[in-house]
Structure formats: C-alpha cells, structure tokens
Short mmCIF file of C-alpha atoms (C1' of nucleotides) in Angstrom, two decimals:
data_model
loop_
_atom_site.label_atom_id
_atom_site.label_comp_id
_atom_site.label_asym_id
_atom_site.label_seq_id
_atom_site.Cartn_x
_atom_site.Cartn_y
_atom_site.Cartn_z
CA MET A 1 31.73 17.55 -13.54
CA SER A 2 29.80 18.01 -16.82
CA ARG A 3 30.80 14.94 -17.77
CA PHE A 4 28.75 13.25 -14.98
CA GLN A 5 25.61 15.05 -16.09
CA LYS A 6 23.01 12.82 -17.56
CA LYS A 7 21.78 14.48 -20.71
CA THR A 8 17.91 14.22 -20.28
CA PRO A 9 16.12 12.93 -23.72
CA VAL A 10 14.40 15.11 -25.83
CA TRP A 11 11.23 13.38 -25.44
CA GLU A 12 11.40 13.64 -21.43
CA GLY A 13 11.87 17.52 -21.74
CA ILE A 14 8.48 17.75 -24.47
CA SER A 15 6.73 15.48 -21.88
CA ARG A 16 7.48 17.89 -18.84
CA ALA A 17 6.85 21.04 -20.85
CA LEU A 18 3.31 19.81 -21.96
CA THR A 19 2.79 18.49 -18.16
CA ALA A 20 3.57 22.27 -17.04
CA ASP A 21 1.11 23.65 -19.62
CA ILE A 22 -1.42 21.47 -17.81
CA ALA A 23 -0.46 22.07 -14.26
CA GLU A 24 -0.57 25.83 -14.97
CA GLY A 25 -3.91 25.68 -16.53
CA ARG A 26 -2.98 26.58 -20.28
CA TYR A 27 -4.71 23.15 -20.85
CA THR A 28 -7.77 22.25 -18.81
CA PRO A 29 -9.23 18.83 -18.20
CA GLY A 30 -11.41 17.91 -21.36
CA ASP A 31 -9.02 20.05 -23.57
CA LYS A 32 -7.86 18.84 -27.06
CA LEU A 33 -3.88 19.03 -27.18
CA PRO A 34 -2.53 20.28 -30.58
CA THR A 35 -2.24 17.55 -33.28
CA GLU A 36 0.89 15.61 -32.91
CA ALA A 37 1.93 17.31 -36.29
CA GLU A 38 1.43 20.79 -34.85
CA LEU A 39 3.54 19.87 -31.54
CA SER A 40 6.42 18.23 -33.33
CA ALA A 41 6.79 21.49 -35.71
CA ARG A 42 6.42 23.46 -32.46
CA PHE A 43 9.32 21.44 -30.65
CA GLY A 44 11.19 21.03 -34.14
CA VAL A 45 11.33 17.34 -33.64
CA ASN A 46 9.99 14.29 -35.42
CA ARG A 47 6.17 13.15 -34.78
CA HIS A 48 7.93 9.85 -32.95
CA THR A 49 9.36 11.91 -30.22
CA VAL A 50 6.17 13.84 -29.58
CA ARG A 51 4.50 10.58 -29.39
CA HIS A 52 7.00 9.37 -27.14
CA ALA A 53 6.35 12.10 -24.65
CA LEU A 54 2.55 11.81 -24.94
CA LYS A 55 2.80 7.86 -24.47
CA ASP A 56 4.59 8.80 -21.24
CA MET A 57 1.91 11.26 -20.17
CA ALA A 58 -0.66 8.65 -20.92
CA GLU A 59 0.81 6.19 -18.81
CA THR A 60 0.81 8.30 -15.86
CA GLY A 61 -3.06 9.04 -16.74
CA LEU A 62 -2.58 12.47 -17.62
CA VAL A 63 -3.95 12.57 -21.24
CA HIS A 64 -5.55 10.14 -23.12
CA ALA A 65 -5.73 9.71 -26.96
CA ARG A 66 -8.69 9.11 -29.21
CA ARG A 67 -7.63 7.69 -32.49
CA GLY A 68 -8.70 10.01 -35.31
CA SER A 69 -9.64 12.64 -32.96
CA GLY A 70 -6.93 14.12 -31.05
CA VAL A 71 -4.98 13.66 -27.49
CA TYR A 72 -7.02 15.32 -24.63
CA VAL A 73 -6.06 16.10 -20.94
CA ALA A 74 -7.99 13.46 -18.80
CA GLN A 75 -10.62 14.55 -16.73
CA ARG A 76 -9.82 13.26 -13.23
CA PRO A 77 -11.96 10.29 -12.16
CA THR A 78 -15.10 11.11 -10.67
CA ASP A 79 -15.24 9.97 -7.01
CA TYR A 80 -18.68 8.24 -6.40
CA PRO A 81 -19.06 7.64 -2.79
CA ILE A 82 -21.40 4.72 -1.90
CA GLY A 83 -22.36 3.90 1.69
CA LYS A 84 -25.73 4.12 3.58
CA ARG A 85 -27.12 6.66 1.40
CA VAL A 86 -26.47 6.88 -2.51
CA ARG A 87 -27.52 10.11 -3.98
CA PHE A 88 -26.07 11.22 -7.47
CA HIS A 89 -26.89 14.54 -7.79
CA ARG A 90 -25.47 15.66 -4.45
CA ASN A 91 -22.58 13.46 -4.91
CA LEU A 92 -21.38 15.46 -7.76
CA GLN A 93 -22.36 18.98 -6.51
CA GLN A 94 -20.37 18.40 -3.67
CA ALA A 95 -17.19 17.19 -5.97
CA GLY A 96 -17.93 20.60 -7.73
CA ARG A 97 -18.82 19.13 -11.12
CA LEU A 98 -22.20 19.53 -13.26
CA PRO A 99 -24.66 16.76 -12.64
CA ALA A 100 -27.03 15.75 -15.68
CA LYS A 101 -29.56 12.99 -16.25
CA GLU A 102 -30.71 11.55 -19.27
CA THR A 103 -33.88 9.32 -19.36
CA LEU A 104 -33.43 6.67 -21.44
CA SER A 105 -37.20 4.63 -20.97
CA ILE A 106 -39.71 4.53 -18.49
CA GLU A 107 -42.27 1.75 -18.53
CA THR A 108 -44.29 -0.65 -15.93
CA ARG A 109 -44.23 -4.17 -16.92
CA ALA A 110 -43.95 -7.42 -15.05
CA ALA A 111 -41.13 -8.05 -12.28
CA ASP A 112 -38.70 -10.85 -13.22
CA GLN A 113 -37.10 -13.18 -11.01
CA ARG A 114 -34.53 -11.13 -9.47
CA GLU A 115 -36.53 -8.09 -9.16
CA ALA A 116 -39.29 -9.92 -7.45
CA GLU A 117 -37.18 -11.32 -5.05
CA ALA A 118 -35.47 -8.24 -4.00
CA LEU A 119 -38.47 -5.98 -3.77
CA HIS A 120 -40.41 -9.04 -1.84
CA LEU A 121 -42.81 -9.23 -4.75
CA ASN A 122 -44.16 -12.32 -6.46
CA LYS A 123 -42.91 -12.92 -10.26
CA GLY A 124 -44.92 -11.18 -12.42
CA ASP A 125 -46.21 -8.29 -10.16
CA PRO A 126 -45.67 -4.81 -11.91
CA VAL A 127 -42.85 -2.99 -11.33
CA HIS A 128 -41.92 0.50 -12.56
CA VAL A 129 -38.74 0.53 -14.40
CA TYR A 130 -36.85 3.71 -14.95
CA GLU A 131 -33.64 3.36 -17.43
CA GLY A 132 -31.31 6.41 -17.56
CA LEU A 133 -28.16 7.97 -17.95
CA SER A 134 -26.45 9.92 -15.55
CA LEU A 135 -23.62 12.34 -16.71
CA ALA A 136 -20.78 14.67 -15.08
CA ASP A 137 -19.90 17.77 -16.77
CA GLY A 138 -21.63 16.25 -19.87
CA GLN A 139 -19.71 13.17 -19.82
CA PRO A 140 -21.51 9.89 -19.25
CA ILE A 141 -20.73 8.29 -16.02
CA VAL A 142 -22.90 5.57 -15.29
CA MET A 143 -26.02 3.87 -16.88
CA PHE A 144 -29.06 2.57 -14.70
CA ARG A 145 -31.96 0.40 -14.59
CA SER A 146 -34.13 0.62 -11.37
CA ALA A 147 -37.08 -1.18 -10.62
CA PHE A 148 -39.71 -0.03 -8.27
CA PRO A 149 -43.10 -1.62 -6.77
CA ALA A 150 -45.80 -0.30 -9.08
CA GLU A 151 -48.61 -1.22 -6.63
CA ARG A 152 -46.74 0.29 -3.81
CA TYR A 153 -46.10 3.64 -5.43
CA PRO A 154 -48.71 3.85 -8.20
CA ASP A 155 -47.97 7.14 -9.14
CA LEU A 156 -44.19 7.31 -9.41
CA LEU A 157 -43.76 7.50 -12.90
CA GLU A 158 -45.56 10.64 -13.23
CA HIS A 159 -42.99 12.16 -10.62
CA LEU A 160 -40.02 10.59 -12.48
CA THR A 161 -41.01 12.01 -15.56
CA PHE A 162 -41.45 15.20 -14.28
CA SER A 163 -38.36 15.63 -11.78
CA LYS A 164 -35.94 12.87 -12.98
CA SER A 165 -34.74 12.58 -9.38
CA VAL A 166 -35.59 9.31 -7.82
CA THR A 167 -35.19 10.87 -4.27
CA ALA A 168 -37.84 13.45 -5.07
CA ALA A 169 -40.40 11.11 -6.67
CA LEU A 170 -40.01 8.85 -3.81
CA LYS A 171 -40.46 11.55 -1.62
CA ALA A 172 -43.91 12.49 -3.52
CA CYS A 173 -45.05 9.03 -2.97
CA GLY A 174 -44.50 9.18 1.03
CA VAL A 175 -41.01 7.96 1.16
CA GLU A 176 -39.33 10.37 3.32
CA ASP A 177 -35.88 8.60 3.49
CA TYR A 178 -34.30 5.53 2.03
CA THR A 179 -31.04 3.57 2.68
CA ARG A 180 -28.86 1.30 0.77
CA ALA A 181 -29.35 -2.39 2.16
CA SER A 182 -27.01 -4.07 0.06
CA THR A 183 -24.51 -3.68 -3.00
CA ARG A 184 -22.98 -6.33 -5.09
CA LEU A 185 -20.09 -5.12 -7.21
CA THR A 186 -18.32 -6.87 -9.92
CA ALA A 187 -16.33 -6.33 -13.20
CA LYS A 188 -17.88 -6.94 -16.48
CA ARG A 189 -17.34 -6.09 -20.15
CA ALA A 190 -19.31 -3.48 -21.85
CA THR A 191 -22.22 -4.68 -24.10
CA THR A 192 -22.81 -2.70 -27.03
CA THR A 193 -25.47 -0.91 -25.83
CA GLN A 194 -23.66 0.01 -22.86
CA ALA A 195 -20.78 1.17 -24.91
CA LEU A 196 -23.10 3.23 -26.89
CA HIS A 197 -24.40 5.02 -24.18
CA LEU A 198 -21.69 5.45 -21.85
CA ARG A 199 -19.53 6.45 -25.09
CA ILE A 200 -16.78 3.77 -24.58
CA ARG A 201 -15.61 0.96 -26.78
CA GLU A 202 -17.41 -2.32 -26.83
CA GLY A 203 -15.52 -4.68 -24.37
CA ASP A 204 -14.34 -1.90 -22.33
CA PRO A 205 -14.45 -2.68 -18.41
CA ILE A 206 -17.49 -1.42 -16.73
CA LEU A 207 -18.19 -1.90 -12.71
CA ARG A 208 -21.67 -3.28 -12.17
CA SER A 209 -23.27 -2.44 -8.92
CA VAL A 210 -26.56 -4.26 -7.95
CA GLY A 211 -28.20 -2.39 -5.07
CA ILE A 212 -31.44 -2.43 -2.89
CA ASN A 213 -32.70 0.33 -1.03
CA VAL A 214 -35.17 0.13 1.69
CA ASP A 215 -37.30 2.83 3.29
CA ALA A 216 -37.34 3.43 7.00
CA ASN A 217 -39.08 0.32 7.89
CA ARG A 218 -36.86 -1.48 6.01
CA VAL A 219 -39.44 -2.17 2.97
CA PRO A 220 -37.48 -2.38 -0.23
CA THR A 221 -38.34 0.75 -2.40
CA GLU A 222 -35.85 -0.15 -5.28
CA TYR A 223 -33.95 -2.57 -6.82
CA GLY A 224 -31.16 -1.14 -9.05
CA VAL A 225 -28.43 -1.98 -11.38
CA SER A 226 -25.97 0.53 -12.29
CA TRP A 227 -23.05 0.31 -14.86
CA PHE A 228 -20.13 2.52 -14.38
CA ALA A 229 -17.56 3.31 -17.04
CA GLY A 230 -14.72 1.81 -15.60
CA ASP A 231 -12.04 4.67 -16.32
CA ARG A 232 -14.30 7.48 -15.46
CA VAL A 233 -15.32 6.84 -11.99
CA THR A 234 -13.95 5.55 -8.97
CA LEU A 235 -16.15 4.13 -5.98
CA THR A 236 -15.28 5.06 -2.79
CA LEU A 237 -16.47 3.28 0.40
CA SER A 238 -16.00 5.96 3.27
CA ASP A 239 -15.44 4.91 6.68
CA PRO A 240 -18.75 3.80 8.08
CA GLU A 241 -18.71 6.05 11.44
CA MET B 1 -21.99 -0.67 -40.19
CA SER B 2 -21.57 -4.17 -40.52
CA ARG B 3 -18.41 -3.79 -42.38
CA PHE B 4 -16.74 -2.16 -39.17
CA GLN B 5 -18.01 -5.17 -36.96
CA LYS B 6 -15.25 -6.75 -34.83
CA LYS B 7 -13.79 -9.96 -36.05
CA THR B 8 -13.74 -11.79 -32.60
CA PRO B 9 -13.51 -15.33 -33.07
CA VAL B 10 -17.30 -17.27 -32.62
CA TRP B 11 -15.93 -19.61 -30.20
CA GLU B 12 -14.78 -16.62 -27.74
CA GLY B 13 -18.44 -15.15 -28.06
CA ILE B 14 -19.69 -18.48 -26.98
CA SER B 15 -17.02 -18.77 -24.00
CA ARG B 16 -17.87 -15.26 -23.01
CA ALA B 17 -21.78 -16.01 -23.14
CA LEU B 18 -21.63 -19.09 -21.11
CA THR B 19 -19.17 -17.44 -18.64
CA ALA B 20 -21.51 -15.01 -17.89
CA ASP B 21 -24.27 -17.46 -17.70
CA ILE B 22 -22.26 -19.03 -14.80
CA ALA B 23 -21.36 -15.84 -13.25
CA GLU B 24 -24.99 -14.88 -13.10
CA GLY B 25 -26.29 -17.92 -11.76
CA ARG B 26 -27.68 -19.70 -14.57
CA TYR B 27 -25.65 -22.47 -14.05
CA THR B 28 -24.43 -23.25 -10.19
CA PRO B 29 -21.55 -24.90 -9.00
CA GLY B 30 -21.84 -28.61 -9.88
CA ASP B 31 -24.39 -28.12 -12.61
CA LYS B 32 -23.97 -29.98 -15.63
CA LEU B 33 -23.92 -27.76 -18.62
CA PRO B 34 -26.02 -29.00 -21.83
CA THR B 35 -24.42 -31.45 -24.12
CA GLU B 36 -21.94 -30.41 -26.81
CA ALA B 37 -24.76 -31.20 -29.39
CA GLU B 38 -27.34 -29.08 -27.57
CA LEU B 39 -25.03 -26.12 -27.13
CA SER B 40 -24.18 -26.18 -31.23
CA ALA B 41 -27.51 -25.95 -31.76
CA ARG B 42 -28.42 -23.34 -29.36
CA PHE B 43 -25.31 -21.16 -30.98
CA GLY B 44 -25.87 -22.37 -34.24
CA VAL B 45 -22.44 -23.38 -34.85
CA ASN B 46 -20.48 -26.84 -35.38
CA ARG B 47 -19.80 -29.06 -32.35
CA HIS B 48 -16.09 -28.42 -32.72
CA THR B 49 -16.48 -24.71 -32.22
CA VAL B 50 -18.34 -25.29 -28.93
CA ARG B 51 -15.68 -27.70 -28.21
CA HIS B 52 -13.24 -24.99 -28.70
CA ALA B 53 -15.28 -22.60 -26.44
CA LEU B 54 -15.51 -25.18 -23.38
CA LYS B 55 -11.93 -26.14 -23.83
CA ASP B 56 -11.07 -22.10 -23.38
CA MET B 57 -13.35 -22.36 -20.27
CA ALA B 58 -11.76 -25.45 -18.88
CA GLU B 59 -8.27 -23.87 -19.17
CA THR B 60 -9.41 -21.05 -16.96
CA GLY B 61 -10.70 -23.58 -14.50
CA LEU B 62 -14.33 -22.38 -14.68
CA VAL B 63 -15.62 -25.85 -16.16
CA HIS B 64 -14.27 -29.33 -16.28
CA ALA B 65 -15.35 -32.25 -18.49
CA ARG B 66 -15.66 -35.72 -17.65
CA ARG B 67 -15.84 -38.32 -20.71
CA GLY B 68 -19.01 -39.86 -21.43
CA SER B 69 -20.47 -37.89 -18.73
CA GLY B 70 -20.80 -33.95 -19.48
CA VAL B 71 -19.17 -30.57 -18.66
CA TYR B 72 -19.52 -29.50 -15.26
CA VAL B 73 -19.56 -26.07 -13.73
CA ALA B 74 -16.55 -26.05 -11.53
CA GLN B 75 -17.14 -23.26 -9.05
CA ARG B 76 -19.54 -20.39 -8.44
CA PRO B 77 -18.39 -17.04 -8.46
CA THR B 78 -16.91 -15.90 -4.88
CA ASP B 79 -19.09 -13.48 -3.08
CA TYR B 80 -16.40 -11.44 -1.09
CA PRO B 81 -17.58 -9.33 1.58
CA ILE B 82 -15.84 -5.68 2.45
CA GLY B 83 -16.65 -3.63 5.05
CA LYS B 84 -15.02 -2.53 8.11
CA ARG B 85 -13.07 -5.80 8.70
CA VAL B 86 -11.48 -7.28 5.67
CA ARG B 87 -10.13 -10.97 6.17
CA PHE B 88 -9.83 -13.04 3.50
CA HIS B 89 -9.34 -16.30 5.10
CA ARG B 90 -12.47 -16.00 7.34
CA ASN B 91 -14.76 -14.65 4.53
CA LEU B 92 -13.96 -17.66 2.75
CA GLN B 93 -14.34 -20.08 5.18
CA GLN B 94 -17.70 -18.63 6.29
CA ALA B 95 -18.65 -19.33 2.56
CA GLY B 96 -17.58 -22.84 3.05
CA ARG B 97 -14.49 -22.70 0.47
CA LEU B 98 -11.23 -23.73 0.68
CA PRO B 99 -8.89 -20.46 0.87
CA ALA B 100 -5.28 -20.53 -0.13
CA LYS B 101 -2.36 -18.17 -0.40
CA GLU B 102 0.54 -18.12 -2.54
CA THR B 103 3.37 -15.46 -1.89
CA LEU B 104 4.63 -14.06 -5.23
CA SER B 105 7.21 -11.77 -3.77
CA ILE B 106 8.33 -10.13 -0.27
CA GLU B 107 10.66 -7.44 -0.25
CA THR B 108 11.82 -4.01 1.36
CA ARG B 109 12.11 -0.91 -0.63
CA ALA B 110 11.65 3.00 -0.77
CA ALA B 111 7.81 3.98 -0.51
CA ASP B 112 6.45 5.44 -3.80
CA GLN B 113 4.21 8.75 -3.74
CA ARG B 114 0.92 6.96 -3.16
CA GLU B 115 2.28 4.63 -0.56
CA ALA B 116 3.81 7.22 1.41
CA GLU B 117 1.01 9.61 1.43
CA ALA B 118 -1.50 6.81 2.54
CA LEU B 119 1.09 5.58 5.37
CA HIS B 120 1.80 9.15 6.36
CA LEU B 121 5.53 8.37 5.68
CA ASN B 122 7.90 10.66 3.42
CA LYS B 123 8.49 9.51 0.00
CA GLY B 124 11.43 7.11 0.07
CA ASP B 125 11.04 6.19 3.64
CA PRO B 126 11.15 2.00 3.65
CA VAL B 127 8.34 -0.09 3.08
CA HIS B 128 7.66 -3.77 3.28
CA VAL B 129 6.03 -5.02 0.28
CA TYR B 130 4.08 -8.12 0.12
CA GLU B 131 2.91 -9.49 -3.16
CA GLY B 132 0.50 -12.52 -3.44
CA LEU B 133 -2.37 -14.32 -4.87
CA SER B 134 -5.36 -15.59 -3.04
CA LEU B 135 -7.22 -18.54 -3.89
CA ALA B 136 -10.47 -20.36 -3.33
CA ASP B 137 -10.94 -24.01 -4.00
CA GLY B 138 -7.59 -23.72 -5.88
CA GLN B 139 -8.79 -20.97 -8.17
CA PRO B 140 -7.22 -17.57 -8.23
CA ILE B 141 -9.46 -14.94 -6.89
CA VAL B 142 -7.40 -11.88 -6.14
CA MET B 143 -3.89 -10.71 -6.72
CA PHE B 144 -2.75 -8.26 -4.01
CA ARG B 145 0.26 -5.93 -3.04
CA SER B 146 0.31 -4.62 0.24
CA ALA B 147 2.92 -2.07 1.81
CA PHE B 148 3.47 -1.42 5.21
CA PRO B 149 5.51 0.89 7.00
CA ALA B 150 9.11 -0.97 7.75
CA GLU B 151 10.10 1.29 10.32
CA ARG B 152 7.03 0.78 12.44
CA TYR B 153 7.15 -3.04 11.86
CA PRO B 154 10.70 -3.96 11.69
CA ASP B 155 10.31 -7.69 11.60
CA LEU B 156 6.75 -8.05 9.92
CA LEU B 157 8.46 -9.69 6.88
CA GLU B 158 9.63 -12.86 9.02
CA HIS B 159 6.20 -13.19 10.27
CA LEU B 160 4.92 -12.97 6.80
CA THR B 161 7.01 -15.33 5.47
CA PHE B 162 6.00 -17.91 8.20
CA SER B 163 2.31 -17.57 8.42
CA LYS B 164 1.21 -15.63 4.95
CA SER B 165 -1.54 -14.36 7.45
CA VAL B 166 -1.43 -10.65 7.24
CA THR B 167 -3.69 -10.61 10.70
CA ALA B 168 -1.32 -13.14 12.45
CA ALA B 169 1.67 -11.04 11.07
CA LEU B 170 0.61 -7.69 12.43
CA LYS B 171 -0.62 -9.07 15.76
CA ALA B 172 3.05 -10.37 16.24
CA CYS B 173 4.24 -6.91 15.37
CA GLY B 174 1.73 -5.36 18.31
CA VAL B 175 -1.29 -4.77 16.12
CA GLU B 176 -4.35 -6.19 17.85
CA ASP B 177 -6.83 -5.08 15.63
CA TYR B 178 -7.13 -2.95 12.29
CA THR B 179 -10.05 -1.57 10.14
CA ARG B 180 -10.60 -0.41 6.68
CA ALA B 181 -10.41 3.35 6.84
CA SER B 182 -11.41 3.74 3.26
CA THR B 183 -11.78 1.50 -0.10
CA ARG B 184 -11.65 2.75 -3.78
CA LEU B 185 -12.76 0.45 -6.47
CA THR B 186 -12.78 0.65 -10.28
CA ALA B 187 -12.90 -1.49 -13.13
CA LYS B 188 -9.68 -1.96 -15.10
CA ARG B 189 -8.43 -4.19 -17.90
CA ALA B 190 -6.01 -6.91 -16.81
CA THR B 191 -2.58 -6.61 -17.85
CA THR B 192 -0.15 -9.38 -19.01
CA THR B 193 1.10 -10.13 -15.60
CA GLN B 194 -2.18 -10.04 -13.87
CA ALA B 195 -4.08 -12.25 -16.65
CA LEU B 196 -1.28 -15.02 -16.07
CA HIS B 197 -1.58 -14.87 -12.33
CA LEU B 198 -5.26 -14.95 -12.25
CA ARG B 199 -5.42 -17.40 -15.28
CA ILE B 200 -7.69 -14.98 -17.12
CA ARG B 201 -7.26 -13.48 -20.60
CA GLU B 202 -5.20 -10.34 -21.09
CA GLY B 203 -7.78 -7.73 -21.30
CA ASP B 204 -10.65 -9.31 -19.37
CA PRO B 205 -12.35 -7.01 -16.84
CA ILE B 206 -10.93 -6.81 -13.27
CA LEU B 207 -11.75 -5.05 -10.24
CA ARG B 208 -9.53 -2.84 -8.56
CA SER B 209 -9.52 -2.03 -4.98
CA VAL B 210 -7.25 0.51 -3.14
CA GLY B 211 -7.54 0.30 0.54
CA ILE B 212 -6.18 1.62 3.34
CA ASN B 213 -6.28 0.11 6.83
CA VAL B 214 -5.69 1.39 10.33
CA ASP B 215 -4.98 0.39 13.50
CA ALA B 216 -7.25 1.11 16.90
CA ASN B 217 -5.64 4.84 17.07
CA ARG B 218 -6.29 5.28 13.38
CA VAL B 219 -2.64 5.12 12.51
CA PRO B 220 -2.26 3.52 8.88
CA THR B 221 -0.83 0.21 9.21
CA GLU B 222 -1.29 -1.03 5.44
CA TYR B 223 -1.52 0.56 2.05
CA GLY B 224 -3.08 -2.40 -0.22
CA VAL B 225 -4.05 -2.71 -3.70
CA SER B 226 -6.30 -5.79 -5.00
CA TRP B 227 -7.01 -7.00 -8.59
CA PHE B 228 -10.17 -9.21 -8.49
CA ALA B 229 -10.87 -11.54 -11.36
CA GLY B 230 -14.12 -10.07 -12.55
CA ASP B 231 -15.67 -13.40 -13.74
CA ARG B 232 -14.69 -14.92 -10.49
CA VAL B 233 -15.90 -12.44 -7.63
CA THR B 234 -18.41 -10.38 -6.40
CA LEU B 235 -17.78 -7.61 -3.77
CA THR B 236 -20.73 -7.39 -1.32
CA LEU B 237 -21.06 -4.61 0.80
CA SER B 238 -23.26 -5.36 3.55
CA ASP B 239 -25.35 -2.95 5.20
CA PRO B 240 -23.51 -1.24 7.99
CA GLU B 241 -25.06 -1.60 11.12
"C1'" DG C 1 -25.76 7.89 -46.19
"C1'" DT C 2 -21.40 9.14 -48.77
"C1'" DG C 3 -16.82 10.87 -49.65
"C1'" DT C 4 -13.08 13.18 -48.30
"C1'" DA C 5 -9.57 15.16 -45.16
"C1'" DT C 6 -7.97 15.31 -40.47
"C1'" DT C 7 -5.77 12.75 -36.76
"C1'" DT C 8 -3.99 9.03 -34.17
"C1'" DG C 9 -2.13 3.81 -34.47
"C1'" DT C 10 1.29 0.69 -36.36
"C1'" DT C 11 5.08 -0.94 -38.73
"C1'" DC C 12 8.51 -1.06 -41.76
"C1'" DG C 13 13.65 1.28 -42.26
"C1'" DT C 14 17.72 4.10 -41.17
"C1'" DA C 15 21.34 5.82 -38.10
"C1'" DT C 16 23.96 7.52 -33.58
"C1'" DG C 17 25.58 7.33 -29.04
"C1'" DT C 18 25.91 4.47 -24.73
"C1'" DA C 19 26.70 0.90 -21.82
"C1'" DT C 20 27.70 -4.10 -21.39
"C1'" DT C 21 29.84 -8.37 -22.22
"C1'" DT D 1 39.28 -4.15 -28.83
"C1'" DA D 2 35.13 -6.14 -30.87
"C1'" DA D 3 30.82 -7.62 -30.69
"C1'" DT D 4 26.29 -7.10 -28.59
"C1'" DA D 5 22.61 -5.05 -26.78
"C1'" DC D 6 19.58 -0.90 -25.99
"C1'" DA D 7 17.47 3.53 -25.91
"C1'" DT D 8 17.13 7.51 -28.58
"C1'" DA D 9 15.92 10.07 -32.85
"C1'" DC D 10 14.21 10.80 -37.57
"C1'" DG D 11 11.69 9.45 -42.13
"C1'" DA D 12 8.20 7.03 -44.88
"C1'" DA D 13 4.09 4.70 -45.63
"C1'" DC D 14 -0.33 2.76 -44.69
"C1'" DA D 15 -4.14 1.43 -41.33
"C1'" DA D 16 -8.20 2.66 -38.84
"C1'" DA D 17 -10.88 5.75 -36.28
"C1'" DT D 18 -13.29 10.20 -36.37
"C1'" DA D 19 -14.94 14.84 -37.91
"C1'" DC D 20 -17.25 17.53 -41.30
"C1'" DA D 21 -18.99 19.19 -45.48
#
DNA sequence: GTGTATTTGTTCGTATGTATT
DNA sequence: TAATACATACGAACAAATACA
C-alpha cells in the first residue's frame, strides 16, 4: 500500500508546522517570525524551501512579509461596522481591540463646494475641520477629515481638542444623538500623504467613504471623508432590522 | 529622498489625474476635455505625452476622441445603491443607464469552506456557481461569482442560462423574495484576470463586496463575491428607513 | 543625515523525480 | 522507450527595503 501513498513535499510540512505554531499561540498576530535564514537552519532546508512555505501561508493571508524587515503573523482585518450609527471607539472596543486617535490638524476655514452642499451652508461659510488618524492596537486603520458647521457649533473645536471624541464634543454642543444619513464608498489608490499616515505603500488600495451625519431633526452635523487601509479593515453592513 | 522616488511614467500620472478628475465629477459625461494643447500646457509636458495618456484612457473606455472636435468623457461613474435589496438591473435602469450581463462560466461543483459556512452546508456539498460580468452602457462595472445551494435549487442553472437574471431564476425555483443579510466590503488590487475582464490595469484598486442573501424565512440563498472597478463605481448606502 | 548590517525579493543556474505524451 | 513538461529542492549572487548605531 505504501506505493500508493503520496509523499508530501518538504515545504508543505514546514507550512503546516508554522501554521500550527501560530494556531497554538506560539506566535501571535503582529509577531515577527524568525528570519528565513533561521528557519532554513531550524528545518535543515534551503532558504527557497522555506520561502515556498511562507509564500503558501501568505496566500492564505496567515502571514505577510515586509522586505528588509521580516515576516509577520497577520492581524485579522478589523471588522468595522457601518450603519445607522458609526462610532469608532465603541466598534473597536466591542471587537476586543485597543482604539486610539491621533489628531493631525484642527482648523476653521471656509467651506468648499461639497462641504457647503452637504451641510446646507453657502460656499465660503466657516467650517471646523478635524483631520486625524484612528488606530487599532497601535496600527493605523483609517484617516479621516470631518467638517462641521462652525456657526452652529461655535466651541466645538475646544471640546474636540480636549476629548478627541466626536460624539462627546457634539454632545457638549447640544447634539444628543446623530445618525448616518448617507454613505458613498469607492476604492482608490493611496496618495503619498495617505500612505505615509496609514503606513502603507503609495498606490496601495484604500477604501474611501464619504458620509453625512444628521442630528435628531435631520439637520446635517458632519460631512466626513474617511480613507481606510484596504488590507486592514473590512466594512461590514449589518442587517438593518 | 528623491533618489528613492518611483519611476512611474509621466503619461501614467496624467492618466490617473484625469481619471480622478472624471471620477470625482470635475468632468461629467458628455463633457469635452480641454484640448491636448491645453492639457500639455497644464501638465508641462509634450503633447505626445498627453496623447499617450488619453489613448490609455480611451482604451479603458473612459473617454473617446472625435477627430477635429475633441476628447469627450464617455460616462460618469456609476452610482450603485446597496441596501436591503440588491438588484443590478433595476438599479441601473433607475439611473437611466443600459444594463447588460455577460456570463463567464456556469458550473456545479463542491462548496469550499466559506461557501459552505455562508450557505449552511457541509464542505463538499454541491453548489451552483455562476460567474459573470455586469456592464452599464457597455462598460464593465462589476465582476461577480455567486454560489447557490445545488440541492435546494436543482434546476437553477437552466433558468440562469436562459434568463441571466438571478432574481428571475430564483423566482422560478420558488424564491419569491430575497434580501441582503450581510455585506462585507474591502479594497483590493485587481488581479490579472479581474483586470482583463473589467478592462482596467492590473493592480488598479477594486472594491470587493462579499454578501449573503436570504429568503423570506432567512434561509441563505446565495453567497456572492463582487469586484467593482474602483474608478467606475461608487457604492451608495442609502438611509435605512 | 550617513553608513552599514540585516532581511526579504528576484533571477540566474543545477539537479532529481514523476507524470504525460 | 524516448522525449517532454512540471514540481521539487538546493546553491549563489545581487537588488531593494528596512533597521540601527
């Protein structure tokens, strides 16, 4: 019977061994695997054979390599629910991940055409513009730029500077609740600045979301554009019940 | 820094810039682009370089040139509403565009892990798989692959071959209505085959949507993956009321 | 910033075993 | 049997991105 047995390739055994290591928690997401040189020594094979195994694992999305740096256990893509209410921190905390926010810039300036249209303003009316970066477990997930009508929320910027939370800042300005009125999604290439902030490569795919939030009276509160790192996030539209 | 700069051809940058202009609505369908002379002045390059970019865009169908007249935008990016019900033909017809569908392949095969999970089957159970291409005004918009439980809808393939309409084929199998239970979105790069079918360039950004449809009893009817050409489509999530 | 070592990515070449024609 | 194609495995060298003193 043994003559009918398939002998499994060496690289496949290595792939399984490393996959088991990850599955059993000896390497956790974000960890760097040993270098190809170390692995080829450990398994007693040529570096190409290790590379074959790693390539196989990369194709299934289990690991990803960074040239000059190493091979890393992939983070599972962050599930980012979008629906009637979009709340970054709560979303991530419920997923058991550590949310963080970095402020890139805060300013008040004249609204451009799109902003004015979305917020029911006239072009040139003042808007507060809040640019920042949201992270999960220290990894940049999404870059955003939100515009708020300045005359309606005069002291929003102070609150934003203090709390970094849009929900809290709006609440301080008298907006008890807000919901997503419309969302438009498309796939783009990362520009140089986006790539820099999201720590991806220029030209990498990003998911651009353009959304309008409204308050309980359906008055627009926020016009926001978000750029999600394509391979780090999956937007989920859950069943509207 | 500059010595690490990418060596992408100048014409490609121009092509991307103009494509972005169109995608973002600065030129709308039927609009005449600036003359080649004006464009070469604006980008500071020779007219031949602009021609190269325009030729590239014409090949993807985004613009078309008329000798002695000018270069015109062939079409606007398609607004594609997704929500509780996703109906390709109806969506496009309401947008005043001409929908079409091309069948790439139809087969029955064993379900893989994901398909089985989504459709509440066991891995290896038979599924009908329908691959195709949807077009608007002759332009490929989205490539899709849908899997249906074969044992639940034995003669679905016949109806699909005949009508090309998923809604009609399911109706013929006794499914009066179906709704979208979940949708997952992410941005990816186009593979070679995707680029070929969607008539874009390899590596161009695409928006991948993974969805599960269920019937009135919330039994899964369809597990579908769609790849939208990023430049040609904007997904719109309308306010769930 | 600069230079150097490290690490992955790519491309040559060599050899062997297996399956197909 | 011979010719061919393909997958596997090893070796060497260099390119490109990164990390670090």
